[in-house]
PDB file of C-alpha atoms and ligand atoms in Angstrom:
ATOM      1  CA  MET A   1     -20.939  12.184  -0.545  1.00 92.00           C
ATOM      2  CA  ASN A   2     -19.160   8.907  -1.248  1.00 95.00           C
ATOM      3  CA  PRO A   3     -18.074   6.887   1.765  1.00 96.00           C
ATOM      4  CA  LEU A   4     -14.325   6.315   1.928  1.00 98.00           C
ATOM      5  CA  ARG A   5     -13.270   3.086   3.535  1.00 98.00           C
ATOM      6  CA  HIS A   6     -10.145   2.084   1.652  1.00 98.00           C
ATOM      7  CA  VAL A   7      -7.352   4.194   0.139  1.00 98.00           C
ATOM      8  CA  ALA A   8      -4.524   2.565  -1.830  1.00 99.00           C
ATOM      9  CA  ILE A   9      -1.372   4.504  -2.661  1.00 99.00           C
ATOM     10  CA  ILE A  10       1.488   4.030  -5.122  1.00 98.00           C
ATOM     11  CA  MET A  11       4.118   6.170  -3.411  1.00 98.00           C
ATOM     12  CA  ASP A  12       6.128   7.065  -6.485  1.00 98.00           C
ATOM     13  CA  GLY A  13       8.852   9.677  -6.863  1.00 98.00           C
ATOM     14  CA  ASN A  14      11.184   9.086  -3.913  1.00 98.00           C
ATOM     15  CA  GLY A  15      14.216   8.508  -6.105  1.00 98.00           C
ATOM     16  CA  ARG A  16      13.691  11.608  -8.233  1.00 98.00           C
ATOM     17  CA  TRP A  17      13.023  13.755  -5.157  1.00 98.00           C
ATOM     18  CA  GLY A  18      16.187  12.473  -3.486  1.00 98.00           C
ATOM     19  CA  LEU A  19      18.348  13.136  -6.528  1.00 98.00           C
ATOM     20  CA  LYS A  20      16.891  16.616  -7.017  1.00 98.00           C
ATOM     21  CA  PHE A  21      17.174  17.853  -3.440  1.00 98.00           C
ATOM     22  CA  LYS A  22      19.825  15.692  -1.735  1.00 98.00           C
ATOM     23  CA  ASN A  23      21.808  14.180  -4.581  1.00 96.00           C
ATOM     24  CA  SER A  24      20.885  10.690  -3.350  1.00 97.00           C
ATOM     25  CA  ARG A  25      17.962   8.409  -4.223  1.00 98.00           C
ATOM     26  CA  ASN A  26      18.070   6.883  -0.750  1.00 98.00           C
ATOM     27  CA  ALA A  27      17.559  10.291   0.856  1.00 98.00           C
ATOM     28  CA  GLY A  28      14.325  10.347  -1.128  1.00 98.00           C
ATOM     29  CA  HIS A  29      13.201   7.076   0.457  1.00 98.00           C
ATOM     30  CA  LYS A  30      13.997   8.461   3.898  1.00 98.00           C
ATOM     31  CA  ALA A  31      11.912  11.558   3.151  1.00 98.00           C
ATOM     32  CA  GLY A  32       9.187   9.310   1.719  1.00 98.00           C
ATOM     33  CA  LEU A  33       8.867   7.589   5.066  1.00 98.00           C
ATOM     34  CA  LYS A  34       8.004  10.950   6.673  1.00 98.00           C
ATOM     35  CA  THR A  35       5.159  11.327   4.177  1.00 98.00           C
ATOM     36  CA  VAL A  36       3.986   7.825   5.124  1.00 98.00           C
ATOM     37  CA  GLU A  37       3.768   8.897   8.780  1.00 98.00           C
ATOM     38  CA  LYS A  38       1.789  12.024   7.820  1.00 98.00           C
ATOM     39  CA  ILE A  39      -0.649  10.121   5.645  1.00 98.00           C
ATOM     40  CA  ILE A  40      -1.267   7.547   8.379  1.00 98.00           C
ATOM     41  CA  LYS A  41      -2.193  10.359  10.785  1.00 98.00           C
ATOM     42  CA  VAL A  42      -4.568  12.022   8.331  1.00 98.00           C
ATOM     43  CA  SER A  43      -6.142   8.674   7.424  1.00 98.00           C
ATOM     44  CA  ILE A  44      -7.000   8.095  11.072  1.00 98.00           C
ATOM     45  CA  LYS A  45      -8.397  11.633  11.342  1.00 98.00           C
ATOM     46  CA  LYS A  46     -10.549  10.983   8.278  1.00 98.00           C
ATOM     47  CA  LYS A  47     -11.762   7.677   9.753  1.00 98.00           C
ATOM     48  CA  ILE A  48     -10.449   5.686   6.809  1.00 98.00           C
ATOM     49  CA  ARG A  49     -10.484   1.979   7.724  1.00 98.00           C
ATOM     50  CA  PHE A  50      -7.953   0.558   5.261  1.00 98.00           C
ATOM     51  CA  LEU A  51      -4.773   2.085   3.852  1.00 99.00           C
ATOM     52  CA  THR A  52      -2.772   0.008   1.367  1.00 99.00           C
ATOM     53  CA  LEU A  53       0.766   1.214   0.666  1.00 98.00           C
ATOM     54  CA  TYR A  54       2.893  -0.086  -2.204  1.00 98.00           C
ATOM     55  CA  ALA A  55       6.294  -0.222  -0.529  1.00 98.00           C
ATOM     56  CA  PHE A  56       8.170  -2.765  -2.689  1.00 98.00           C
ATOM     57  CA  SER A  57       7.073  -4.550  -5.853  1.00 97.00           C
ATOM     58  CA  THR A  58       8.182  -7.899  -7.273  1.00 96.00           C
ATOM     59  CA  GLU A  59       9.868  -5.824 -10.009  1.00 96.00           C
ATOM     60  CA  ASN A  60      11.784  -3.618  -7.538  1.00 97.00           C
ATOM     61  CA  TRP A  61      14.351  -6.440  -7.103  1.00 97.00           C
ATOM     62  CA  LYS A  62      15.834  -5.173 -10.381  1.00 97.00           C
ATOM     63  CA  ARG A  63      17.164  -2.087  -8.535  1.00 97.00           C
ATOM     64  CA  PRO A  64      20.788  -1.759  -7.389  1.00 97.00           C
ATOM     65  CA  LYS A  65      21.567  -3.944  -4.357  1.00 97.00           C
ATOM     66  CA  LYS A  66      22.548  -0.901  -2.319  1.00 97.00           C
ATOM     67  CA  GLU A  67      19.156   0.763  -2.785  1.00 98.00           C
ATOM     68  CA  ILE A  68      17.278  -2.456  -1.953  1.00 98.00           C
ATOM     69  CA  LYS A  69      19.349  -2.845   1.204  1.00 97.00           C
ATOM     70  CA  TYR A  70      18.630   0.751   2.205  1.00 98.00           C
ATOM     71  CA  LEU A  71      14.888   0.328   1.667  1.00 98.00           C
ATOM     72  CA  PHE A  72      14.691  -2.835   3.750  1.00 97.00           C
ATOM     73  CA  ASN A  73      16.772  -1.263   6.515  1.00 98.00           C
ATOM     74  CA  LEU A  74      14.380   1.666   6.513  1.00 98.00           C
ATOM     75  CA  LEU A  75      11.407  -0.649   6.775  1.00 98.00           C
ATOM     76  CA  GLU A  76      13.027  -2.736   9.480  1.00 98.00           C
ATOM     77  CA  ASN A  77      13.846   0.330  11.569  1.00 98.00           C
ATOM     78  CA  PHE A  78      10.354   1.699  11.006  1.00 98.00           C
ATOM     79  CA  LEU A  79       8.852  -1.477  12.436  1.00 98.00           C
ATOM     80  CA  LEU A  80      11.348  -1.737  15.281  1.00 98.00           C
ATOM     81  CA  ASN A  81      10.925   1.896  16.313  1.00 98.00           C
ATOM     82  CA  ARG A  82       7.282   2.541  15.568  1.00 98.00           C
ATOM     83  CA  LEU A  83       5.448  -0.728  16.187  1.00 98.00           C
ATOM     84  CA  GLU A  84       4.687   0.038  19.815  1.00 98.00           C
ATOM     85  CA  ASP A  85       3.188   3.383  18.877  1.00 98.00           C
ATOM     86  CA  LEU A  86       1.232   1.990  15.915  1.00 98.00           C
ATOM     87  CA  ASN A  87      -0.219  -0.591  18.276  1.00 98.00           C
ATOM     88  CA  LYS A  88      -1.177   2.111  20.790  1.00 98.00           C
ATOM     89  CA  GLN A  89      -2.973   3.943  18.009  1.00 98.00           C
ATOM     90  CA  ASP A  90      -5.025   0.783  17.412  1.00 98.00           C
ATOM     91  CA  ILE A  91      -3.462   0.244  13.973  1.00 98.00           C
ATOM     92  CA  LYS A  92      -3.467  -3.250  12.488  1.00 98.00           C
ATOM     93  CA  LEU A  93      -0.579  -4.135  10.226  1.00 98.00           C
ATOM     94  CA  LYS A  94      -0.940  -6.646   7.414  1.00 98.00           C
ATOM     95  CA  ILE A  95       1.670  -7.611   4.860  1.00 98.00           C
ATOM     96  CA  ILE A  96       0.525  -8.425   1.350  1.00 98.00           C
ATOM     97  CA  GLY A  97       3.104  -9.921  -0.979  1.00 97.00           C
ATOM     98  CA  LYS A  98       5.408 -12.876  -0.868  1.00 96.00           C
ATOM     99  CA  LYS A  99       7.155 -13.037   2.514  1.00 95.00           C
ATOM    100  CA  ASN A 100      10.337 -14.712   1.349  1.00 93.00           C
ATOM    101  CA  PHE A 101      12.842 -12.452   3.051  1.00 96.00           C
ATOM    102  CA  SER A 102      15.591 -13.303   5.517  1.00 95.00           C
ATOM    103  CA  LYS A 103      14.517 -15.381   8.515  1.00 97.00           C
ATOM    104  CA  LYS A 104      15.071 -12.377  10.772  1.00 96.00           C
ATOM    105  CA  PHE A 105      12.990  -9.975   8.682  1.00 97.00           C
ATOM    106  CA  ASN A 106      10.172 -12.510   8.177  1.00 98.00           C
ATOM    107  CA  LYS A 107      10.112 -12.992  11.936  1.00 98.00           C
ATOM    108  CA  LEU A 108       9.762  -9.241  12.479  1.00 98.00           C
ATOM    109  CA  LEU A 109       6.962  -9.020   9.901  1.00 98.00           C
ATOM    110  CA  ASN A 110       5.074 -11.933  11.462  1.00 98.00           C
ATOM    111  CA  PHE A 111       5.558 -10.500  14.948  1.00 98.00           C
ATOM    112  CA  SER A 112       4.277  -7.080  13.805  1.00 98.00           C
ATOM    113  CA  GLU A 113       1.185  -8.659  12.252  1.00 98.00           C
ATOM    114  CA  ARG A 114       0.491 -10.825  15.303  1.00 98.00           C
ATOM    115  CA  LYS A 115       0.978  -8.020  17.801  1.00 98.00           C
ATOM    116  CA  THR A 116      -1.465  -5.705  16.034  1.00 98.00           C
ATOM    117  CA  SER A 117      -3.927  -8.345  14.815  1.00 98.00           C
ATOM    118  CA  ASN A 118      -6.810  -7.311  17.098  1.00 98.00           C
ATOM    119  CA  ASN A 119      -6.625  -3.591  16.319  1.00 98.00           C
ATOM    120  CA  THR A 120      -9.503  -2.025  14.444  1.00 98.00           C
ATOM    121  CA  THR A 121      -9.084   1.743  13.975  1.00 98.00           C
ATOM    122  CA  LEU A 122      -6.964   1.586  10.821  1.00 98.00           C
ATOM    123  CA  GLN A 123      -5.627  -1.429   8.937  1.00 98.00           C
ATOM    124  CA  ILE A 124      -2.429  -0.721   7.046  1.00 98.00           C
ATOM    125  CA  ASN A 125      -1.733  -3.220   4.286  1.00 98.00           C
ATOM    126  CA  LEU A 126       1.916  -2.987   3.457  1.00 98.00           C
ATOM    127  CA  ALA A 127       2.529  -4.326  -0.051  1.00 98.00           C
ATOM    128  CA  LEU A 128       5.995  -5.816   0.162  1.00 98.00           C
ATOM    129  CA  ASN A 129       7.466  -7.969  -2.570  1.00 98.00           C
ATOM    130  CA  TYR A 130       3.982  -7.625  -3.988  1.00 98.00           C
ATOM    131  CA  GLY A 131       2.958  -8.208  -7.594  1.00 98.00           C
ATOM    132  CA  SER A 132      -0.634  -8.439  -8.716  1.00 98.00           C
ATOM    133  CA  LYS A 133       0.112 -10.930 -11.500  1.00 98.00           C
ATOM    134  CA  PHE A 134       1.825 -13.251  -9.012  1.00 97.00           C
ATOM    135  CA  GLU A 135      -1.160 -12.892  -6.658  1.00 98.00           C
ATOM    136  CA  LEU A 136      -3.628 -13.731  -9.441  1.00 98.00           C
ATOM    137  CA  ILE A 137      -1.654 -16.728 -10.711  1.00 97.00           C
ATOM    138  CA  ASN A 138      -1.400 -18.005  -7.181  1.00 97.00           C
ATOM    139  CA  ALA A 139      -5.180 -17.696  -6.816  1.00 97.00           C
ATOM    140  CA  PHE A 140      -5.754 -19.608 -10.087  1.00 96.00           C
ATOM    141  CA  LYS A 141      -3.393 -22.345  -8.909  1.00 95.00           C
ATOM    142  CA  GLN A 142      -5.203 -22.738  -5.586  1.00 96.00           C
ATOM    143  CA  ILE A 143      -8.623 -22.749  -7.249  1.00 95.00           C
ATOM    144  CA  SER A 144      -7.609 -25.345  -9.809  1.00 93.00           C
ATOM    145  CA  LYS A 145      -6.930 -27.780  -6.956  1.00 94.00           C
ATOM    146  CA  LYS A 146     -10.482 -27.369  -5.614  1.00 93.00           C
ATOM    147  CA  LYS A 147     -13.795 -28.503  -6.979  1.00 87.00           C
ATOM    148  CA  ILE A 148     -15.649 -25.200  -6.774  1.00 92.00           C
ATOM    149  CA  VAL A 149     -17.649 -23.031  -9.114  1.00 93.00           C
ATOM    150  CA  VAL A 150     -15.686 -19.781  -9.290  1.00 94.00           C
ATOM    151  CA  ASN A 151     -17.448 -16.457  -9.063  1.00 94.00           C
ATOM    152  CA  GLU A 152     -16.302 -12.885  -8.318  1.00 92.00           C
ATOM    153  CA  LYS A 153     -16.973 -13.241  -4.625  1.00 90.00           C
ATOM    154  CA  ASN A 154     -15.222 -16.527  -3.948  1.00 94.00           C
ATOM    155  CA  PHE A 155     -12.342 -15.652  -6.301  1.00 96.00           C
ATOM    156  CA  SER A 156     -11.509 -12.670  -4.075  1.00 96.00           C
ATOM    157  CA  GLU A 157     -11.093 -15.060  -1.167  1.00 96.00           C
ATOM    158  CA  PHE A 158      -8.026 -16.549  -2.846  1.00 97.00           C
ATOM    159  CA  LEU A 159      -6.286 -13.186  -3.030  1.00 98.00           C
ATOM    160  CA  GLN A 160      -4.039 -11.794  -0.337  1.00 97.00           C
ATOM    161  CA  THR A 161      -6.573  -9.020   0.175  1.00 98.00           C
ATOM    162  CA  ARG A 162      -9.303 -11.441   1.270  1.00 96.00           C
ATOM    163  CA  ASN A 163     -11.600  -9.846   3.862  1.00 95.00           C
ATOM    164  CA  ILE A 164     -10.476  -6.380   2.756  1.00 98.00           C
ATOM    165  CA  PRO A 165     -12.961  -4.321   0.718  1.00 97.00           C
ATOM    166  CA  ASP A 166     -11.658  -3.181  -2.680  1.00 98.00           C
ATOM    167  CA  PRO A 167     -10.025   0.267  -2.658  1.00 98.00           C
ATOM    168  CA  ASP A 168     -12.453   3.145  -3.162  1.00 98.00           C
ATOM    169  CA  LEU A 169      -9.603   5.404  -4.131  1.00 98.00           C
ATOM    170  CA  LEU A 170      -6.163   4.879  -5.653  1.00 98.00           C
ATOM    171  CA  ILE A 171      -3.605   7.671  -5.521  1.00 99.00           C
ATOM    172  CA  ARG A 172      -0.368   7.501  -7.481  1.00 98.00           C
ATOM    173  CA  THR A 173       2.097  10.313  -6.950  1.00 98.00           C
ATOM    174  CA  GLY A 174       5.161  11.030  -9.085  1.00 98.00           C
ATOM    175  CA  ASN A 175       3.580  12.197 -12.344  1.00 98.00           C
ATOM    176  CA  THR A 176       3.349   8.704 -13.844  1.00 97.00           C
ATOM    177  CA  ASN A 177       0.060   7.308 -15.098  1.00 98.00           C
ATOM    178  CA  ARG A 178       0.241   3.546 -14.711  1.00 98.00           C
ATOM    179  CA  LEU A 179      -0.686   0.789 -12.249  1.00 98.00           C
ATOM    180  CA  SER A 180       2.688  -0.999 -12.108  1.00 98.00           C
ATOM    181  CA  ASN A 181       1.280  -4.443 -11.280  1.00 98.00           C
ATOM    182  CA  PHE A 182      -0.623  -3.168  -8.228  1.00 98.00           C
ATOM    183  CA  LEU A 183      -4.022  -4.638  -7.194  1.00 98.00           C
ATOM    184  CA  LEU A 184      -5.163  -5.220 -10.793  1.00 98.00           C
ATOM    185  CA  TRP A 185      -8.280  -7.162  -9.761  1.00 98.00           C
ATOM    186  CA  GLN A 186      -9.112  -5.063  -6.724  1.00 98.00           C
ATOM    187  CA  LEU A 187      -8.926  -1.694  -8.542  1.00 98.00           C
ATOM    188  CA  ALA A 188     -11.589  -2.624 -11.117  1.00 97.00           C
ATOM    189  CA  TYR A 189     -13.970   0.084  -9.877  1.00 96.00           C
ATOM    190  CA  SER A 190     -11.717   2.370  -7.851  1.00 98.00           C
ATOM    191  CA  GLU A 191     -11.495   6.091  -8.496  1.00 98.00           C
ATOM    192  CA  ILE A 192      -7.948   6.813  -9.673  1.00 98.00           C
ATOM    193  CA  PHE A 193      -6.044  10.024  -9.024  1.00 98.00           C
ATOM    194  CA  PHE A 194      -2.657  10.590 -10.639  1.00 98.00           C
ATOM    195  CA  GLU A 195      -0.787  13.290  -8.743  1.00 98.00           C
ATOM    196  CA  LYS A 196       2.067  15.242 -10.269  1.00 98.00           C
ATOM    197  CA  LYS A 197       3.949  15.791  -7.003  1.00 98.00           C
ATOM    198  CA  LEU A 198       6.702  13.380  -5.960  1.00 98.00           C
ATOM    199  CA  TRP A 199       5.825  11.309  -2.869  1.00 98.00           C
ATOM    200  CA  PRO A 200       8.113  13.157  -0.389  1.00 98.00           C
ATOM    201  CA  SER A 201       6.483  16.457  -1.437  1.00 98.00           C
ATOM    202  CA  PHE A 202       2.929  15.132  -1.057  1.00 98.00           C
ATOM    203  CA  THR A 203       1.246  16.994   1.805  1.00 98.00           C
ATOM    204  CA  GLU A 204      -1.753  16.643   4.092  1.00 98.00           C
ATOM    205  CA  ARG A 205      -3.384  19.394   2.017  1.00 98.00           C
ATOM    206  CA  ASP A 206      -2.848  17.454  -1.231  1.00 98.00           C
ATOM    207  CA  TYR A 207      -4.340  14.339   0.373  1.00 98.00           C
ATOM    208  CA  ASN A 208      -7.350  16.266   1.681  1.00 98.00           C
ATOM    209  CA  LYS A 209      -7.948  17.867  -1.714  1.00 98.00           C
ATOM    210  CA  ILE A 210      -8.055  14.475  -3.434  1.00 98.00           C
ATOM    211  CA  ILE A 211     -10.381  13.094  -0.753  1.00 98.00           C
ATOM    212  CA  GLU A 212     -12.756  16.047  -1.174  1.00 98.00           C
ATOM    213  CA  LYS A 213     -12.784  15.563  -4.976  1.00 98.00           C
ATOM    214  CA  TYR A 214     -13.347  11.820  -4.561  1.00 98.00           C
ATOM    215  CA  LYS A 215     -16.299  12.395  -2.261  1.00 97.00           C
ATOM    216  CA  LYS A 216     -18.112  14.405  -4.921  1.00 96.00           C
ATOM    217  CA  ILE A 217     -17.669  11.914  -7.779  1.00 96.00           C
ATOM    218  CA  LYS A 218     -20.814  10.222  -9.033  1.00 92.00           C
ATOM    219  CA  ARG A 219     -19.842   6.565  -8.710  1.00 92.00           C
ATOM    220  CA  ASN A 220     -22.074   4.596 -11.051  1.00 88.00           C
ATOM    221  CA  PHE A 221     -20.565   1.105 -10.944  1.00 88.00           C
ATOM    222  CA  GLY A 222     -21.897   0.532 -14.452  1.00 87.00           C
ATOM    223  CA  LYS A 223     -25.355   1.971 -13.765  1.00 88.00           C
ATOM    224  CA  ILE A 224     -26.476   5.377 -15.037  1.00 83.00           C
TER     225      ILE A 224
HETATM  226  C1  FPP B 301       8.839   4.488  -5.378  1.00 95.77           C
HETATM  227  O1  FPP B 301       9.622   5.603  -5.685  1.00 95.77           O
HETATM  228  C2  FPP B 301       8.991   4.132  -3.978  1.00 95.77           C
HETATM  229  C3  FPP B 301       9.424   2.940  -3.524  1.00 95.77           C
HETATM  230  C4  FPP B 301       9.802   1.821  -4.410  1.00 95.77           C
HETATM  231  C5  FPP B 301       9.586   2.682  -2.079  1.00 95.77           C
HETATM  232  C6  FPP B 301       8.543   3.256  -1.173  1.00 95.77           C
HETATM  233  C7  FPP B 301       9.070   3.308   0.219  1.00 95.77           C
HETATM  234  C8  FPP B 301       8.862   4.295   1.118  1.00 95.77           C
HETATM  235  C9  FPP B 301       7.955   5.415   0.875  1.00 95.77           C
HETATM  236  C10 FPP B 301       9.563   4.269   2.432  1.00 95.77           C
HETATM  237  C11 FPP B 301       9.175   3.197   3.395  1.00 95.77           C
HETATM  238  C12 FPP B 301       7.741   2.889   3.460  1.00 95.77           C
HETATM  239  C13 FPP B 301       7.049   2.354   4.492  1.00 95.77           C
HETATM  240  C14 FPP B 301       5.618   2.038   4.255  1.00 95.77           C
HETATM  241  C15 FPP B 301       7.572   2.077   5.828  1.00 95.77           C
HETATM  242  P1  FPP B 301      10.833   5.447  -6.719  1.00 95.77           P
HETATM  243  O2  FPP B 301      12.056   5.124  -5.964  1.00 95.77           O
HETATM  244  O3  FPP B 301      10.439   4.478  -7.781  1.00 95.77           O
HETATM  245  O4  FPP B 301      10.929   6.909  -7.307  1.00 95.77           O
HETATM  246  P2  FPP B 301      11.388   7.335  -8.759  1.00 95.77           P
HETATM  247  O5  FPP B 301      10.251   6.974  -9.697  1.00 95.77           O
HETATM  248  O6  FPP B 301      11.562   8.799  -8.626  1.00 95.77           O
HETATM  249  O7  FPP B 301      12.651   6.596  -9.077  1.00 95.77           O
END
């Protein structure tokens, strides 16, 4: 049985779900947040140590202003309403991505990270304004200023995921088979599951099924 320390998720399909069932993409994001809550609970039950959620990509700025505003309001309210409880559950919150939001929102993100920084049961990495290419270029830039011999291990230390083991498992919901600029370096040896269901329809049972399948995979890491 493979150990499972780190699950990364591309939570795709909110918009389509919202349009299909509520005639509104934003209703899909609201429903998607409920799935987030469910998956956090199950992850704790399954003793998963790291959960990385792709909440907003560097490319998502191309969406209509109204949708972006809705998403950030949702996130803000999630943090304002749920932080206390996340902290009680010993959850550590880390933001990966470029924190160049409004002063007020950056303050809330920093506060949330600081408040939960000593928690150890589950670390949630929230990928916000995250793009893997940006992360990699930023790492190259930092390295070029230093006189060091680069190798796989020290290169990882220049990424925003430093000190976080690479994902064992990547799940992408929403019936789309691509990585969308997510953790391109870190996913080099992850097991990837593309799930047909849209994120708001993704259930505890679906998550468990994928985990069970993952556990039985023969992970060779290049060996035979
Ligand atoms: C992708 O679906 C989803 C997003 C860009 C946003 C994800 C946000 C949430 C699940 C809610 C808040 C999350 C947290 C962690 C508090 P899409 O809109 O691209 O769907 P589509 O492919 O059907 O258009």
